[in-house]
C-alpha cells in the first residue's frame, strides 16, 4: 500500500508493524544512527488547509530519512 488515507484501511497487524518500526527508528536516531531509508525517493504532500506544524514535522521527518520532499497546497493544483 503506497497511500494512507485513514487507519481503518489497514489491518491491525500492519498498524502495529508500522508503530514498532517508528519506535525502532526513533530509538536509533536518538542513539546517533543515520537513516537513509528514503534516499533517492521523493515524497509529495498535499495539504487542503494551511498547516505549519504538520508541514514542518513532515519536512524534518523527510530530512532525517534522506527524502526529497515537495509540498503542495490546494491552491497549487
Coordinates of C-alpha atoms in Angstrom, one line a residue:
X1 CA 0.0 0.0 0.0
X2 CA 1.5 3.3 -1.0
X3 CA -1.2 5.7 0.3
X4 CA -2.6 6.1 3.7
X5 CA -5.9 7.9 3.8
X6 CA -7.3 6.5 7.0
X7 CA -6.1 4.0 9.6
X8 CA -9.2 1.9 9.2
X9 CA -7.8 0.9 5.7
X10 CA -5.1 -1.1 7.5
X11 CA -5.3 -4.4 9.3
X12 CA -4.3 -4.2 13.0
X13 CA -1.2 -6.2 12.3
X14 CA 0.0 -3.7 9.7
X15 CA -0.6 -0.7 12.0
X16 CA 1.3 -2.4 14.8
X17 CA 4.2 -3.2 12.5
X18 CA 4.4 0.5 11.4
X19 CA 4.3 1.7 15.0
X20 CA 7.0 -0.8 16.0
X21 CA 9.2 0.4 13.2
X22 CA 8.6 4.0 14.2
X23 CA 9.7 3.2 17.8
X24 CA 12.8 1.4 16.5
X25 CA 13.8 4.3 14.1
X26 CA 13.3 6.9 16.8
X27 CA 15.4 5.0 19.3
X28 CA 18.2 4.5 16.7
X29 CA 18.0 8.2 15.7
X30 CA 18.5 9.2 19.4
X31 CA 21.5 6.8 19.5
X32 CA 23.0 8.7 16.6
X33 CA 22.3 6.1 13.9
X34 CA 21.8 7.8 10.5
X35 CA 18.9 6.5 8.3
X36 CA 18.7 6.8 4.5
X37 CA 15.6 4.7 4.0
X38 CA 14.2 7.2 1.6
X39 CA 17.4 8.1 -0.2
X40 CA 16.7 8.8 -3.9
X41 CA 13.0 8.9 -3.2
X42 CA 10.6 11.8 -3.5
X43 CA 7.7 12.4 -1.1
X44 CA 4.8 14.7 -2.2
X45 CA 2.5 16.0 0.4
X46 CA -0.8 17.8 -0.4
X47 CA -2.5 19.9 2.2
X48 CA -6.1 21.1 1.7
X49 CA -5.6 23.6 4.6
X50 CA -2.6 25.5 5.8
X51 CA -0.9 23.5 8.5
X52 CA 2.5 24.9 9.5
X53 CA 3.1 22.5 12.4
X54 CA 2.3 19.4 10.3
X55 CA 4.2 20.6 7.3
X56 CA 7.3 21.3 9.4
X57 CA 7.2 18.0 11.1
X58 CA 7.0 16.2 7.8
X59 CA 9.8 18.3 6.4
X60 CA 12.0 17.3 9.4
X61 CA 11.0 13.6 9.1
X62 CA 11.8 13.5 5.4
X63 CA 15.1 15.2 6.0
X64 CA 16.0 12.7 8.7
X65 CA 15.2 9.8 6.3
X66 CA 17.1 11.4 3.4
X67 CA 14.0 12.0 1.2
X68 CA 13.4 14.8 -1.3
X69 CA 10.2 16.5 -0.2
X70 CA 7.6 18.5 -2.1
X71 CA 4.7 20.3 -0.5
X72 CA 1.6 21.4 -2.4
X73 CA -1.4 23.3 -1.2
X74 CA -4.9 23.0 -2.6
X75 CA -4.4 26.4 -4.3
X76 CA -1.3 25.0 -6.1
X77 CA -3.3 22.5 -8.2

